[in-house]
Short mmCIF file of C-alpha atoms and ligand atoms in Angstrom, two decimals:
data_model
loop_
_atom_site.label_atom_id
_atom_site.label_comp_id
_atom_site.label_asym_id
_atom_site.label_seq_id
_atom_site.Cartn_x
_atom_site.Cartn_y
_atom_site.Cartn_z
CA MET A 1 70.11 162.08 89.06
CA THR A 2 66.65 160.43 89.19
CA GLU A 3 66.10 158.18 92.19
CA GLU A 4 66.22 154.40 91.27
CA LEU A 5 64.02 151.93 93.08
CA LEU A 6 67.06 149.66 93.54
CA GLN A 7 70.72 150.05 93.15
CA VAL A 8 72.97 146.96 93.13
CA ASN A 9 76.71 148.27 93.63
CA ASN A 10 79.57 145.83 93.21
CA ILE A 11 78.13 142.86 94.73
CA SER A 12 80.17 139.71 95.15
CA LYS A 13 79.23 136.65 97.03
CA ASN A 14 81.61 133.69 98.18
CA PHE A 15 80.25 130.22 99.50
CA ALA A 16 83.03 128.18 101.15
CA GLY A 17 85.44 128.61 98.06
CA VAL A 18 82.72 128.75 95.65
CA GLN A 19 82.61 132.74 93.77
CA ALA A 20 78.86 132.68 92.98
CA LEU A 21 78.66 136.32 92.08
CA GLU A 22 81.75 138.76 91.35
CA GLY A 23 81.40 142.91 91.37
CA VAL A 24 77.67 142.60 89.98
CA SER A 25 76.28 146.26 89.55
CA PHE A 26 72.89 147.37 88.16
CA THR A 27 69.69 149.59 88.89
CA ILE A 28 66.10 149.24 88.23
CA SER A 29 64.01 152.18 87.99
CA ARG A 30 60.15 152.44 88.26
CA GLY A 31 58.10 150.85 85.42
CA GLU A 32 60.99 148.62 84.29
CA ILE A 33 61.06 145.06 83.28
CA ARG A 34 64.51 143.92 83.53
CA CYS A 35 65.43 140.44 82.86
CA LEU A 36 68.15 138.64 84.23
CA VAL A 37 69.45 136.07 82.06
CA GLY A 38 71.88 133.07 82.62
CA GLU A 39 72.96 129.66 82.48
CA ASN A 40 72.21 127.38 85.34
CA GLY A 41 74.85 128.07 88.05
CA SER A 42 75.41 131.45 86.93
CA GLY A 43 74.10 133.12 90.13
CA LYS A 44 71.02 134.45 89.62
CA SER A 45 69.03 132.82 92.60
CA THR A 46 72.36 134.27 94.88
CA LEU A 47 71.43 137.87 93.54
CA ILE A 48 67.81 137.64 93.86
CA LYS A 49 68.46 136.44 97.67
CA ILE A 50 71.00 138.97 98.66
CA ILE A 51 68.52 141.66 97.41
CA ALA A 52 65.91 140.09 99.34
CA GLY A 53 67.88 139.98 102.51
CA VAL A 54 68.19 136.23 102.84
CA TYR A 55 71.83 136.22 102.09
CA GLN A 56 74.54 138.85 103.26
CA PRO A 57 76.88 139.73 100.37
CA SER A 58 80.73 139.31 100.74
CA LYS A 59 81.38 142.55 99.32
CA GLY A 60 79.24 145.64 97.70
CA GLU A 61 76.18 147.46 98.66
CA ILE A 62 72.69 147.83 97.90
CA ALA A 63 70.23 151.04 98.16
CA PHE A 64 66.54 150.93 97.91
CA HIS A 65 64.72 154.50 97.05
CA GLY A 66 68.18 155.65 97.03
CA LYS A 67 68.90 155.17 100.56
CA LEU A 68 72.14 152.95 101.13
CA GLN A 69 71.07 149.83 103.06
CA GLY A 70 73.65 148.15 105.65
CA ASN A 71 72.87 144.61 106.22
CA ILE A 72 69.59 143.80 104.74
CA ARG A 73 67.19 141.61 106.57
CA PRO A 74 64.06 140.31 104.93
CA ARG A 75 61.90 142.68 106.55
CA ASN A 76 63.72 145.32 105.40
CA ALA A 77 63.19 144.41 101.67
CA LEU A 78 59.63 143.78 102.14
CA ASP A 79 59.27 147.40 103.66
CA ALA A 80 61.18 149.05 100.56
CA GLY A 81 58.29 147.04 98.31
CA ILE A 82 60.44 144.49 97.41
CA GLN A 83 58.64 141.41 96.82
CA VAL A 84 60.35 138.11 95.49
CA ILE A 85 58.14 135.26 93.78
CA TYR A 86 60.26 132.13 94.49
CA GLN A 87 59.77 128.71 92.07
CA ASP A 88 57.63 127.29 94.88
CA PHE A 89 55.41 130.42 95.46
CA SER A 90 55.47 129.91 99.42
CA LEU A 91 51.48 129.56 99.23
CA PHE A 92 49.53 127.55 101.85
CA PRO A 93 48.13 124.29 99.96
CA ASN A 94 45.38 124.00 102.48
CA LEU A 95 43.83 127.44 102.31
CA THR A 96 41.61 129.27 99.33
CA ALA A 97 42.91 131.24 97.05
CA ALA A 98 41.35 134.36 98.77
CA GLU A 99 43.10 133.25 102.57
CA ASN A 100 46.25 133.09 100.47
CA ILE A 101 45.96 136.36 98.84
CA ALA A 102 44.70 138.16 101.61
CA LEU A 103 45.87 136.81 104.89
CA ASN A 104 49.23 138.26 105.42
CA TYR A 105 47.69 141.86 104.25
CA GLN A 106 45.33 141.31 107.22
CA LEU A 107 48.08 140.18 109.93
CA SER A 108 50.54 142.81 108.69
CA ARG A 109 47.52 145.11 110.01
CA ASN A 110 47.89 143.94 113.38
CA LYS A 111 44.35 142.77 113.53
CA LYS A 112 43.82 140.40 116.34
CA PHE A 113 41.00 138.40 114.38
CA VAL A 114 40.64 137.59 110.90
CA ASN A 115 37.72 138.86 109.17
CA TRP A 116 36.91 136.31 106.65
CA ARG A 117 34.39 138.46 104.51
CA GLU A 118 36.99 141.13 104.43
CA VAL A 119 39.39 138.54 103.34
CA HIS A 120 37.13 137.65 100.10
CA ALA A 121 36.69 141.28 99.59
CA ILE A 122 40.53 142.19 99.80
CA ALA A 123 41.33 139.12 97.73
CA ALA A 124 38.77 140.25 95.01
CA GLU A 125 40.26 143.74 94.77
CA ALA A 126 43.81 142.21 94.33
CA ILE A 127 42.99 140.09 91.35
CA LYS A 128 41.22 143.13 89.73
CA LEU A 129 44.69 144.66 89.90
CA ILE A 130 45.89 142.37 87.57
CA GLU A 131 42.82 141.80 85.69
CA VAL A 132 42.74 138.14 85.87
CA ASP A 133 39.64 135.93 87.08
CA LEU A 134 40.34 133.54 89.40
CA ASP A 135 38.16 131.02 91.53
CA LEU A 136 38.93 132.57 95.05
CA ASP A 137 37.24 129.85 96.97
CA ALA A 138 39.24 127.25 95.50
CA ILE A 139 41.71 125.38 97.71
CA VAL A 140 45.18 126.49 96.33
CA GLY A 141 46.69 122.85 96.39
CA GLU A 142 44.22 122.14 93.87
CA MET A 143 45.20 124.83 91.34
CA SER A 144 47.50 124.83 88.54
CA VAL A 145 51.00 126.13 88.68
CA ALA A 146 49.33 129.14 86.67
CA ASP A 147 46.84 129.97 88.97
CA LYS A 148 49.27 129.58 91.94
CA GLN A 149 51.44 132.17 90.35
CA LEU A 150 48.68 134.84 90.05
CA ILE A 151 47.83 134.03 93.52
CA ALA A 152 51.26 134.98 94.70
CA ILE A 153 51.63 138.39 92.38
CA SER A 154 48.44 139.47 93.58
CA ARG A 155 49.50 138.64 97.41
CA ALA A 156 52.60 140.79 96.50
CA LEU A 157 50.71 143.80 95.28
CA LEU A 158 48.42 143.90 98.45
CA GLN A 159 51.62 144.02 100.17
CA ASN A 160 52.44 147.35 98.22
CA ALA A 161 55.05 145.85 96.10
CA GLN A 162 56.98 148.23 93.79
CA LEU A 163 59.56 145.66 92.77
CA ILE A 164 58.38 141.66 92.06
CA ILE A 165 61.16 139.62 91.33
CA MET A 166 60.38 136.35 89.64
CA ASP A 167 62.92 133.57 89.74
CA GLU A 168 62.06 131.43 86.52
CA PRO A 169 58.58 132.02 86.48
CA THR A 170 57.73 130.00 83.59
CA THR A 171 59.42 126.72 84.12
CA ALA A 172 55.88 125.02 84.67
CA LEU A 173 54.09 126.71 82.34
CA THR A 174 52.32 126.01 78.95
CA GLN A 175 52.74 128.40 76.15
CA ARG A 176 49.21 129.78 76.76
CA GLU A 177 49.91 130.42 80.38
CA ILE A 178 53.18 132.17 79.58
CA GLU A 179 51.18 134.71 77.18
CA ALA A 180 48.71 135.19 80.14
CA LEU A 181 51.71 136.19 82.70
CA PHE A 182 52.94 138.09 80.31
CA TYR A 183 49.81 140.04 79.86
CA VAL A 184 50.06 140.53 83.88
CA ILE A 185 53.81 141.72 83.68
CA ARG A 186 52.75 144.41 80.99
CA ASN A 187 50.12 145.41 82.89
CA LEU A 188 51.94 145.74 86.33
CA LYS A 189 54.48 147.87 84.30
CA GLU A 190 51.71 150.34 83.10
CA LYS A 191 50.77 150.87 86.87
CA GLY A 192 54.52 151.97 87.39
CA ILE A 193 55.61 148.60 89.24
CA SER A 194 58.94 147.42 88.35
CA ILE A 195 59.80 143.62 87.31
CA LEU A 196 62.93 141.60 87.50
CA PHE A 197 62.16 138.74 85.41
CA VAL A 198 64.86 135.75 86.07
CA SER A 199 65.28 133.10 83.05
CA HIS A 200 67.32 131.47 80.91
CA LYS A 201 65.09 130.80 78.31
CA LEU A 202 66.23 133.60 75.64
CA SER A 203 63.22 133.53 73.49
CA GLU A 204 60.69 134.72 76.12
CA VAL A 205 63.38 137.26 77.54
CA GLN A 206 63.43 138.88 74.23
CA GLU A 207 59.76 139.17 74.22
CA ILE A 208 59.17 140.73 77.67
CA ALA A 209 62.40 142.73 78.49
CA ASP A 210 62.87 146.40 78.53
CA ASN A 211 66.64 145.79 79.48
CA ILE A 212 68.51 142.46 79.52
CA MET A 213 71.66 141.80 81.61
CA ILE A 214 73.65 138.51 81.56
CA LEU A 215 75.42 136.69 84.16
CA ARG A 216 77.91 134.06 83.31
CA ASN A 217 79.97 132.54 86.23
CA GLY A 218 78.90 135.27 88.67
CA ILE A 219 79.97 137.83 86.62
CA LYS A 220 77.92 140.53 84.40
CA VAL A 221 79.03 140.01 80.78
CA ALA A 222 76.40 142.12 79.20
CA ASP A 223 73.67 144.94 79.93
CA GLY A 224 71.52 146.56 77.81
CA VAL A 225 68.29 147.47 76.08
CA SER A 226 66.43 144.54 74.54
CA ASP A 227 66.60 145.56 71.01
CA GLU A 228 70.43 145.21 70.97
CA PHE A 229 70.24 141.51 71.55
CA ASP A 230 69.23 138.92 68.96
CA LEU A 231 69.27 135.32 70.24
CA ALA A 232 72.27 134.72 68.77
CA LYS A 233 74.05 137.57 70.87
CA LEU A 234 72.21 136.67 74.07
CA ALA A 235 73.20 133.13 73.50
CA TYR A 236 76.97 134.22 73.04
CA PHE A 237 76.99 136.02 75.95
CA MET A 238 75.38 133.49 78.11
CA THR A 239 77.73 130.46 76.94
CA GLY A 240 80.52 132.54 75.84
CA ARG A 241 80.72 130.80 72.77
CA GLU A 242 79.40 131.65 69.08
CA ILE A 243 76.74 129.12 68.94
CA THR A 244 75.45 128.39 65.32
CA GLU A 245 73.76 124.73 64.92
CA SER A 246 74.47 123.22 61.77
CA SER A 247 71.92 120.76 60.32
CA PHE A 248 72.77 117.06 60.44
CA VAL A 249 73.62 115.77 56.91
CA TYR A 250 73.46 112.08 56.43
CA ASP A 251 75.83 110.65 54.11
CA PRO A 252 76.23 107.13 53.28
CA ALA A 253 78.96 108.58 51.06
CA GLY A 254 77.67 106.08 48.12
CA LYS A 255 77.49 103.24 49.94
CA SER A 256 74.22 101.10 50.44
CA PRO A 257 74.10 101.69 54.32
CA ILE A 258 72.52 98.62 56.19
CA SER A 259 69.27 98.76 57.79
CA ILE A 260 69.77 98.78 61.59
CA LEU A 261 66.42 98.63 62.51
CA THR A 262 63.38 97.61 60.35
CA VAL A 263 59.86 97.94 62.02
CA LYS A 264 56.81 96.36 59.85
CA ASN A 265 53.06 96.70 60.85
CA LEU A 266 53.85 97.08 64.63
CA THR A 267 50.72 97.27 66.57
CA LEU A 268 49.76 97.72 70.20
CA PRO A 269 46.00 98.09 70.24
CA GLY A 270 44.85 101.51 71.44
CA ARG A 271 47.96 102.67 71.39
CA PHE A 272 49.66 102.46 67.69
CA PHE A 273 48.86 100.61 64.61
CA ASN A 274 50.46 99.39 61.64
CA ILE A 275 53.84 101.32 62.29
CA SER A 276 56.25 100.63 59.50
CA PHE A 277 59.86 102.26 58.87
CA ASP A 278 63.52 101.45 58.29
CA LEU A 279 66.31 103.07 60.31
CA LYS A 280 69.82 102.87 58.64
CA GLN A 281 73.15 102.79 59.98
CA GLY A 282 74.30 106.27 60.75
CA GLU A 283 70.81 107.83 60.49
CA ILE A 284 69.07 109.88 62.64
CA LEU A 285 65.11 109.72 62.71
CA GLY A 286 63.08 112.02 64.28
CA ILE A 287 59.25 111.28 65.14
CA ALA A 288 57.10 114.51 65.94
CA GLY A 289 53.57 114.56 67.00
CA LEU A 290 51.34 115.78 69.76
CA LEU A 291 50.85 114.56 73.11
CA GLY A 292 49.08 111.21 72.79
CA SER A 293 50.12 110.51 69.50
CA GLY A 294 51.74 107.30 70.53
CA ARG A 295 55.20 108.19 70.18
CA THR A 296 56.12 107.39 73.53
CA ASP A 297 54.22 104.07 73.42
CA LEU A 298 56.10 102.98 70.26
CA ALA A 299 59.58 104.11 71.73
CA LEU A 300 58.68 101.92 74.96
CA ALA A 301 57.49 98.89 72.90
CA LEU A 302 60.50 98.99 71.23
CA PHE A 303 62.38 98.92 74.27
CA GLY A 304 60.43 96.11 75.36
CA ILE A 305 58.81 98.10 78.38
CA LYS A 306 55.34 97.80 77.12
CA PRO A 307 55.80 94.92 74.25
CA ALA A 308 53.83 95.36 70.97
CA LYS A 309 51.01 93.04 70.26
CA SER A 310 51.56 92.44 66.49
CA GLY A 311 54.38 93.17 63.72
CA GLU A 312 57.88 92.52 63.13
CA VAL A 313 61.00 94.22 64.40
CA SER A 314 64.33 93.55 62.81
CA ILE A 315 68.04 94.47 63.79
CA GLU A 316 70.39 94.27 61.02
CA GLY A 317 68.02 92.24 58.90
CA GLN A 318 67.37 89.41 61.47
CA GLN A 319 63.99 89.32 62.94
CA VAL A 320 63.81 89.67 66.93
CA HIS A 321 61.26 89.17 69.70
CA ILE A 322 61.36 92.13 72.04
CA ARG A 323 59.16 91.07 75.14
CA ASN A 324 61.04 92.79 77.57
CA ILE A 325 64.04 95.42 78.49
CA GLN A 326 66.56 92.48 78.74
CA ASP A 327 65.65 91.58 75.25
CA ALA A 328 66.00 94.83 73.78
CA MET A 329 69.39 95.24 75.70
CA ARG A 330 70.63 92.23 74.18
CA PHE A 331 69.84 93.24 70.85
CA LYS A 332 71.74 96.54 71.29
CA ILE A 333 68.66 98.59 71.68
CA GLY A 334 69.24 101.87 74.05
CA TYR A 335 66.56 104.25 75.37
CA VAL A 336 67.03 107.27 77.24
CA PRO A 337 63.84 108.18 78.77
CA GLU A 338 62.11 111.70 78.93
CA ASP A 339 62.12 112.16 82.58
CA ARG A 340 66.08 111.17 83.04
CA LEU A 341 65.44 111.96 86.85
CA THR A 342 62.95 109.31 87.80
CA GLU A 343 63.72 106.84 84.82
CA GLY A 344 67.12 107.21 83.95
CA LEU A 345 69.45 107.55 86.75
CA PHE A 346 70.22 106.31 90.36
CA LEU A 347 70.70 110.10 91.44
CA LYS A 348 72.23 109.35 94.81
CA GLN A 349 75.01 106.93 93.22
CA SER A 350 78.16 108.47 91.91
CA ILE A 351 78.39 109.98 88.56
CA GLY A 352 80.85 107.58 87.56
CA ARG A 353 78.91 104.43 88.90
CA ASN A 354 75.85 105.63 86.59
CA THR A 355 77.86 106.21 83.38
CA ILE A 356 79.43 102.60 83.39
CA ILE A 357 76.93 100.64 85.04
CA ARG A 358 75.68 98.82 81.89
CA ILE A 359 79.27 97.87 81.11
CA LEU A 360 79.77 97.09 84.73
CA ASP A 361 76.81 94.46 84.41
CA ARG A 362 78.46 92.79 81.65
CA ALA A 363 81.64 92.66 83.02
CA ILE A 364 80.60 91.20 85.90
CA GLY A 365 78.67 88.75 83.96
CA TRP A 366 81.98 87.85 82.06
CA LEU A 367 84.33 87.68 84.56
CA GLY A 368 82.21 87.15 87.70
CA LEU A 369 84.10 90.48 89.30
CA ILE A 370 85.68 93.42 88.04
CA SER A 371 88.81 94.86 89.61
CA PRO A 372 88.36 98.23 91.40
CA LYS A 373 91.34 99.66 88.90
CA LYS A 374 89.49 98.79 86.12
CA PHE A 375 86.26 100.19 87.13
CA LYS A 376 88.23 103.70 87.74
CA GLU A 377 89.84 103.81 84.03
CA GLN A 378 86.68 103.06 82.29
CA ILE A 379 84.81 105.59 84.45
CA ALA A 380 87.55 108.05 83.55
CA ILE A 381 87.30 107.32 79.55
CA TRP A 382 83.91 107.67 79.60
CA VAL A 383 83.75 111.10 81.53
CA LYS A 384 86.04 112.61 79.48
CA ARG A 385 84.81 111.18 76.08
CA LEU A 386 81.11 112.61 77.07
CA ARG A 387 82.72 115.65 78.41
CA ILE A 388 81.16 115.82 81.74
CA LYS A 389 81.90 118.52 83.91
CA THR A 390 83.06 117.31 87.23
CA ASN A 391 85.95 117.24 89.25
CA ASP A 392 85.18 113.89 90.92
CA PRO A 393 83.28 111.41 89.36
CA GLY A 394 82.67 110.01 92.88
CA LEU A 395 79.94 112.71 93.37
CA PRO A 396 76.30 111.86 93.17
CA VAL A 397 74.60 112.72 89.85
CA ALA A 398 72.28 114.64 91.68
CA SER A 399 75.24 117.37 92.09
CA LEU A 400 75.29 117.75 88.30
CA SER A 401 73.43 120.30 86.09
CA GLY A 402 70.62 118.74 83.77
CA GLY A 403 72.81 118.99 80.42
CA ASN A 404 75.49 117.03 82.19
CA GLN A 405 72.86 114.75 83.66
CA GLN A 406 71.60 113.73 80.38
CA ARG A 407 75.49 113.21 79.45
CA VAL A 408 75.73 110.64 82.22
CA VAL A 409 72.55 108.96 81.16
CA LEU A 410 73.85 108.65 77.32
CA GLY A 411 76.89 107.91 78.60
CA LYS A 412 75.57 105.05 80.36
CA TRP A 413 74.01 103.57 77.12
CA LEU A 414 77.15 104.27 74.83
CA ALA A 415 79.36 102.55 77.15
CA SER A 416 77.47 99.32 76.16
CA ASN A 417 77.85 99.76 72.58
CA PRO A 418 73.98 100.11 71.38
CA LYS A 419 73.18 99.68 67.61
CA VAL A 420 70.18 101.46 67.68
CA LEU A 421 69.59 104.24 70.62
CA ILE A 422 66.20 106.06 71.34
CA LEU A 423 66.21 109.06 73.00
CA ASN A 424 62.81 110.61 73.90
CA GLY A 425 63.06 114.56 74.60
CA PRO A 426 66.83 114.46 74.95
CA THR A 427 67.39 117.89 76.10
CA VAL A 428 64.17 119.00 77.97
CA GLY A 429 65.27 121.15 80.83
CA VAL A 430 68.82 121.49 79.36
CA ASP A 431 70.25 124.85 78.84
CA ILE A 432 71.07 126.50 75.65
CA GLY A 433 74.58 125.79 75.36
CA SER A 434 74.63 122.11 77.00
CA LYS A 435 71.76 121.61 74.39
CA MET A 436 73.90 122.38 71.29
CA GLU A 437 76.66 120.18 72.75
CA LEU A 438 74.29 117.03 73.13
CA HIS A 439 73.06 117.69 69.63
CA GLU A 440 76.77 117.78 68.27
CA LEU A 441 77.57 114.30 70.58
CA ILE A 442 74.53 112.81 69.15
CA LYS A 443 75.55 113.76 65.52
CA GLU A 444 78.93 112.61 66.23
CA LEU A 445 77.74 109.33 67.11
CA ALA A 446 75.52 109.00 64.34
CA ARG A 447 78.54 109.68 61.91
CA LYS A 448 80.20 106.73 63.74
CA GLY A 449 77.42 104.45 62.87
CA LEU A 450 74.69 104.44 65.52
CA GLY A 451 71.10 104.44 64.50
CA THR A 452 69.05 107.10 66.29
CA LEU A 453 65.75 107.56 66.99
CA ILE A 454 64.43 110.99 68.61
CA LEU A 455 61.57 111.80 70.02
CA SER A 456 60.99 115.28 70.25
CA ASP A 457 58.53 118.45 71.11
CA ASP A 458 61.05 120.71 70.00
CA LEU A 459 60.88 121.51 66.60
CA PRO A 460 64.40 123.22 66.16
CA GLU A 461 65.94 120.25 67.88
CA LEU A 462 64.21 117.55 65.33
CA MET A 463 65.14 120.30 62.06
CA HIS A 464 69.01 120.58 63.38
CA THR A 465 69.75 116.89 64.33
CA CYS A 466 67.82 114.50 61.99
CA ASN A 467 68.06 113.62 58.34
CA ARG A 468 64.44 112.56 58.52
CA ILE A 469 61.22 113.08 60.58
CA LEU A 470 57.95 110.72 60.90
CA LEU A 471 55.08 112.65 61.80
CA MET A 472 52.63 110.54 64.05
CA ARG A 473 49.04 111.32 64.62
CA ASN A 474 46.69 108.94 66.86
CA GLY A 475 48.72 106.23 66.62
CA ARG A 476 49.69 106.09 63.10
CA ILE A 477 52.58 107.29 60.83
CA VAL A 478 50.82 109.83 58.71
CA GLU A 479 53.79 111.43 56.86
CA GLU A 480 57.45 111.13 56.37
CA PHE A 481 59.71 114.10 55.60
CA THR A 482 63.23 114.55 54.75
CA THR A 483 64.45 117.63 57.13
CA GLY A 484 66.07 119.54 54.24
CA ASP A 485 62.59 119.64 52.36
CA ILE A 486 60.73 121.36 54.76
CA THR A 487 61.11 124.44 57.06
CA GLU A 488 60.15 124.59 61.03
CA GLN A 489 57.10 126.62 60.00
CA GLU A 490 56.11 123.84 57.47
CA LEU A 491 56.60 121.19 59.98
CA ASN A 492 54.71 123.05 62.74
CA GLN A 493 51.93 123.63 60.70
CA LYS A 494 51.76 119.67 59.69
CA ILE A 495 51.86 118.63 63.53
CA THR A 496 49.15 121.39 64.39
CA GLU A 497 46.91 120.26 61.56
CA SER A 498 46.59 117.09 63.18
CA ILE A 499 44.25 118.81 66.15
CA ALA A 500 41.71 120.03 63.55
P1 ADP B 1 71.51 130.03 89.37
O1 ADP B 1 70.22 130.49 89.93
O2 ADP B 1 71.83 131.19 88.15
O3 ADP B 1 71.48 128.61 88.93
P2 ADP B 1 72.50 129.93 91.65
O4 ADP B 1 72.88 131.25 92.18
O5 ADP B 1 71.80 129.18 92.28
O6 ADP B 1 72.60 130.00 90.01
O7 ADP B 1 74.40 129.51 91.94
C1 ADP B 1 75.55 130.04 91.76
C2 ADP B 1 76.38 129.08 91.90
O8 ADP B 1 76.64 129.64 93.66
C3 ADP B 1 76.60 127.81 92.00
O9 ADP B 1 77.81 127.48 91.49
C4 ADP B 1 75.86 127.29 93.03
O10 ADP B 1 76.13 125.94 93.32
C5 ADP B 1 76.36 128.01 94.39
N1 ADP B 1 75.53 128.06 95.54
C6 ADP B 1 74.35 128.79 95.39
N2 ADP B 1 74.10 128.56 96.38
C7 ADP B 1 74.69 127.93 97.40
C8 ADP B 1 74.90 127.81 98.70
N3 ADP B 1 73.77 127.97 99.56
N4 ADP B 1 76.01 127.16 99.05
C9 ADP B 1 76.94 127.13 98.60
N5 ADP B 1 76.86 127.19 97.01
C10 ADP B 1 75.92 127.65 96.56
MG1 MG B 2 68.31 129.64 90.41
#
């Protein structure tokens, strides 16, 4: 029998009634890149913390290098060469890169005094190991997330890491930085170092994994070599459902649908110029474009946050003047911002209150007050209609997962019966299962007559949910596509052409 670096046997973990893990077993051998996949809340971080000795399991056992461990303390895991890189990296922001990389190492050798010249030399050796170039004298607090990550990896290597566990390491990275990280990871593998890579992003998992295991509700539901899984299968195991997304068919059913939002020559100097388009009832119109294309400014103008300087906006054929948010809301325009956490929700308030806050405003306006009974009834209706997963709408919104928070934001607007809904990055940070459900919800609303504008960088999202897509570049609409007439690759090509 080969001696495994890490053996996890039948681990369960219970937090005061929440079964976070149930009977999870797996092994990691030398030089293996193993990916741990699962939706938010599936138990990934809990599993890591048990391996690292931060939490004690309720049941089960763990062996390092073939040796069964009793109660694991963080020190035991470190001594066994197991290093966890958490999402915050646990670095000292006021120290330099070199100091962050080498100080622990120096301290661990029980030196009374820190030899600063040595610190630099040690750090230089460490980054050579991962074949990257870093400014060792830079202050870590001022470095990019990607560089901080490399510092954390180098520091782990100096402490003799044999298994490096990375918890959602790509969350804040650009595509290019992810490629750079993968290069480092493959390099580590060649040196015989094992990686446990935790993620819920399926395409990157497929790219980097030797082996993949999937957690769902704390139970390991699949485990195998990477080639055995395609995206559909991964998504199936992760969510427990077949996920096939159909494209949106806009069907005015022979009738000539009314224009719900008509925009003519809308201009905000320096931001966008001569924007004209027509959104019909029941349409989902996408707006694609690179950062700085003027998309968000246009959305903010339509919602009255940063009003346009000239041009016309009409709702159902009636010209309107949108000078502020109150105007936009009066004309039944809703806006779900990109950063729901800071813009869209009152996080500490209850789920229910957030969901119906708009109708609440209205009801108060009409009646002067609203009865607690009516308030509760309305909340129950919307929580159900939007399939918000909560046992208690009285809990704060902050307790919900990203997908469910996004539903609350949607609910907040839908409760006020908008005619036009503008969604900016509606599923950023939402996991795949919830994402498909949100798309279905958006399509369902369109079929009921809502006119929707979606701003998104997520091309599959635009392709699956919109019937038409406008491409913006430098503040202007440069092209328009019918979704059925273009492939995702072609759309991508068109968008990136604008850099040249
Ligand atoms: P993941 O990392 O996959 O998103 P977690 O391991 O963080 O999932 O969480 C798994 C489950 O355990 C969740 O239901 C979460 O709410 C619960 N949980 C995690 N940590 C704690 C804790 N310290 N106390 C109580 N419940 C917890
Ligand atoms: Mg986690």
